[in-house]
Amino acid sequence: LPLAAAAAQESNAGTSAPSAPRRGSRPRPLRRSLNIQRLMGRHGEQYLLVKLFGVLDGSIALLSEDDLFPRRFDQAEEIAVVERQLAALREAASRGDLATPQVESLRSALTALGSRPFWDHMADQVAGAAVELACYDPSLPWELLPAGDEPLRLVAPTMRKSSRQGAAAKSCRRLLVVIDPDEPGAEREAASIEDAWTGSTTILDSGSALAKALRDQSFDVLHIACHQGPSHDGTPALWLADGKLPVRQLVDWIHDRPPQVLFLHGCSTLRASHAGGSGQHLSFGSLEPLERSHARALVGTLWDVSPPDDTLTHTFYAALADGAMPAAAMHAARRACATMSAWSAYWPSYVIVSP
């Protein structure tokens, strides 16, 4: 639920209970949305506002007064702690240091930004429901916020809410996989995905083949596994065997027939690019051009990854083929990897962005 819509609906709903469904109609499932917003106080103090909403049949109500825990904090100091921990995690991942304490330190820093009673309360509130995150800083892994004693993303399926449009939901049967065959493990990943998928699978190894396939037919799921980095004009690009494919060009190709799921499996594919004072990129990601995509679910990473095996993608596609929604499929994949020490620095990087 977008923050602006939440605020408007909250003012109308107050603390009343959600309206009852019309007689004879099928009740809509309860959705819960964790909204995180930075606010400015009367005297210039900074707040982190965290609110949990229950949405039923289009009506909105606070689940309880205890769900609101604004906490004053020094933004410059406490956000900087999170950013330092995130930088340390990326550095550890880039050199192959898979130590779990890197992830735990980041989780502790994120926890410090909230209220402990809220996090304890979260475990009961999100049980059995998908959680939509409205993040004021999309570069931070808010999915690591605690729900009781575990990270939120291990307790419930989580997705990041965006204002972009998306294709109508439908079942996924046709899968297109594109790899760079020169990348170690690329062919193994494609074979593992094909083994997990129960529908039709097409595997390609170049950008030109991808362009032709997208002209000729539509696909429910598009999975591209390759490096991500700057193109010749400095915009984000996917580095395939026959050259660099600008992400904005890919978005144009799928505009008229968008897939249900677009999974860009590479480094920092759902991170926003950040430029330094000289205009040079300090970090590079594909989030900005992908915001124009009408794919119903964007799947990618917040920082650089080097998957030790195919557990995450195999589990994700097996669950998706079995009828799970993308957030639930990724939830299963995260849980499969979270107990494996080789995945400790990588599995928290994977996120889903939905309209």
XYZ file of C-alpha atoms in Angstrom, residues 86-295:
210
model
C 25.880 -2.621 4.700
C 29.199 -1.537 3.191
C 31.002 -4.121 5.321
C 28.603 -6.816 4.131
C 29.187 -5.921 0.468
C 32.945 -5.896 1.000
C 32.822 -9.269 2.736
C 30.749 -10.721 -0.098
C 33.107 -9.374 -2.759
C 36.119 -11.109 -1.188
C 34.279 -14.339 -0.501
C 34.107 -13.909 3.288
C 30.859 -15.687 4.157
C 30.919 -15.021 7.896
C 27.424 -14.873 9.388
C 28.385 -12.085 11.881
C 28.422 -9.632 8.953
C 24.714 -10.238 8.384
C 23.923 -10.272 12.107
C 25.699 -6.936 12.636
C 23.603 -5.365 9.902
C 20.427 -6.824 11.359
C 21.331 -5.421 14.800
C 21.896 -1.972 13.318
C 18.495 -2.068 11.599
C 16.826 -3.239 14.796
C 18.239 -0.201 16.605
C 16.160 2.025 14.329
C 12.869 0.612 15.632
C 11.114 -0.225 18.884
C 11.633 -3.641 20.434
C 7.948 -4.054 21.480
C 6.974 -3.525 17.856
C 9.364 -6.192 16.595
C 8.119 -8.675 19.218
C 4.553 -7.864 18.166
C 5.384 -8.334 14.489
C 5.790 -12.120 14.690
C 2.131 -12.625 15.656
C 0.795 -9.963 13.295
C 2.448 -11.257 10.125
C 1.814 -14.948 10.749
C 0.216 -16.440 7.659
C 0.251 -13.189 5.679
C 2.468 -11.635 3.024
C 4.097 -8.357 4.039
C 4.460 -5.356 1.735
C 7.322 -3.014 2.570
C 7.154 0.668 1.686
C 10.816 1.623 2.157
C 11.971 5.216 2.369
C 15.477 4.058 1.464
C 15.243 1.179 -1.056
C 18.967 0.475 -0.858
C 18.739 -0.909 2.693
C 17.601 -4.506 3.369
C 14.542 -3.727 5.495
C 13.519 -7.367 5.123
C 16.092 -8.104 7.836
C 14.001 -6.232 10.424
C 13.095 -8.665 13.203
C 9.731 -10.300 13.745
C 10.266 -11.832 17.146
C 13.553 -13.719 17.106
C 13.900 -14.146 13.327
C 14.342 -11.744 10.405
C 11.032 -10.654 8.906
C 11.802 -12.266 5.548
C 12.155 -15.690 7.185
C 8.893 -15.319 9.109
C 6.668 -14.225 6.213
C 6.785 -13.698 2.432
C 7.923 -10.105 1.886
C 7.813 -7.835 -1.137
C 8.674 -4.201 -1.729
C 5.793 -1.980 -2.780
C 6.316 0.387 -5.725
C 4.058 2.854 -7.528
C 4.710 1.364 -10.977
C 2.029 -0.431 -12.995
C 2.091 -4.189 -13.358
C 0.599 -6.872 -15.552
C -2.568 -8.627 -14.420
C -1.860 -11.679 -12.276
C -2.117 -15.066 -13.975
C -0.541 -18.498 -13.771
C 3.034 -18.958 -14.964
C 3.742 -21.685 -17.540
C 6.209 -20.332 -20.117
C 9.741 -19.646 -18.890
C 12.588 -18.009 -20.815
C 16.101 -18.327 -19.380
C 18.993 -16.278 -20.765
C 22.568 -16.909 -19.639
C 26.098 -15.861 -20.481
C 27.675 -19.239 -21.300
C 31.139 -17.885 -20.505
C 30.162 -17.347 -16.873
C 31.158 -20.188 -14.499
C 28.101 -22.087 -13.353
C 25.731 -20.446 -15.874
C 24.863 -23.641 -17.737
C 24.478 -25.494 -14.437
C 22.049 -22.822 -13.208
C 19.992 -23.045 -16.404
C 19.823 -26.846 -16.146
C 18.783 -26.637 -12.497
C 15.990 -24.166 -13.300
C 14.777 -26.328 -16.187
C 14.713 -29.331 -13.858
C 12.621 -27.422 -11.297
C 10.160 -25.975 -13.825
C 7.151 -28.020 -14.904
C 6.011 -25.813 -17.799
C 7.777 -25.030 -21.075
C 11.368 -23.792 -20.855
C 13.423 -21.958 -23.473
C 17.147 -21.436 -22.805
C 19.133 -18.835 -24.790
C 22.716 -17.613 -24.605
C 22.806 -14.154 -26.221
C 21.103 -10.778 -26.340
C 20.302 -11.122 -30.034
C 18.523 -14.436 -29.426
C 16.620 -12.798 -26.568
C 15.480 -9.945 -28.819
C 14.167 -12.378 -31.443
C 12.385 -14.550 -28.864
C 10.617 -11.531 -27.327
C 9.509 -10.360 -30.788
C 8.085 -13.762 -31.672
C 6.215 -14.684 -28.488
C 5.413 -13.773 -24.900
C 6.695 -15.434 -21.734
C 5.292 -15.617 -18.216
C 8.714 -15.616 -16.577
C 11.982 -14.112 -17.830
C 15.179 -15.104 -16.011
C 18.473 -13.472 -17.038
C 21.701 -14.558 -15.342
C 24.774 -12.461 -16.107
C 26.922 -9.572 -14.930
C 25.299 -6.158 -14.478
C 27.166 -2.891 -14.920
C 27.424 0.295 -16.972
C 26.755 0.272 -20.711
C 28.577 2.392 -23.302
C 26.431 5.422 -22.379
C 26.808 4.951 -18.625
C 23.315 3.554 -18.017
C 22.780 0.139 -16.372
C 23.269 -2.832 -18.684
C 23.257 -6.626 -18.669
C 26.546 -8.044 -19.910
C 25.734 -10.945 -22.227
C 28.008 -12.985 -24.495
C 27.367 -10.831 -27.570
C 27.561 -7.443 -25.862
C 26.002 -5.162 -23.286
C 22.206 -4.937 -23.263
C 20.979 -1.649 -21.713
C 18.304 -2.405 -19.132
C 16.110 0.367 -20.504
C 16.183 -1.410 -23.889
C 15.081 -4.657 -22.242
C 12.226 -2.760 -20.568
C 11.168 -1.444 -23.982
C 11.238 -4.956 -25.471
C 8.833 -6.337 -22.844
C 6.599 -3.255 -22.613
C 3.696 -4.589 -24.680
C 3.875 -8.163 -23.386
C 5.359 -7.960 -19.891
C 6.174 -11.166 -18.006
C 4.662 -11.996 -14.656
C 8.157 -12.328 -13.196
C 11.394 -10.678 -14.305
C 14.349 -12.180 -12.419
C 17.678 -10.452 -13.071
C 20.215 -12.749 -11.430
C 23.392 -10.742 -11.115
C 25.118 -8.247 -8.863
C 23.101 -5.333 -7.400
C 20.345 -5.662 -10.013
C 17.634 -4.052 -7.851
C 19.854 -1.439 -6.251
C 19.601 2.228 -7.163
C 22.721 3.758 -8.693
C 24.497 6.252 -6.475
C 26.830 8.879 -7.935
C 29.580 10.705 -6.088
C 30.267 14.431 -6.159
C 32.346 14.135 -9.335
C 29.515 12.321 -11.131
C 31.290 8.963 -10.955
C 29.180 6.039 -9.745
C 30.018 4.852 -6.245
C 27.535 1.991 -6.628
C 25.715 0.781 -9.695
C 22.278 -0.810 -9.986
C 19.368 -1.227 -12.382
C 16.455 -0.135 -10.186
C 15.731 3.173 -11.972
C 15.114 1.837 -15.504
C 13.296 -1.200 -14.100
C 10.762 1.096 -12.419
C 9.285 1.604 -15.918
C 8.784 -2.129 -16.343
C 5.257 -3.549 -16.249
C 6.471 -6.958 -15.063
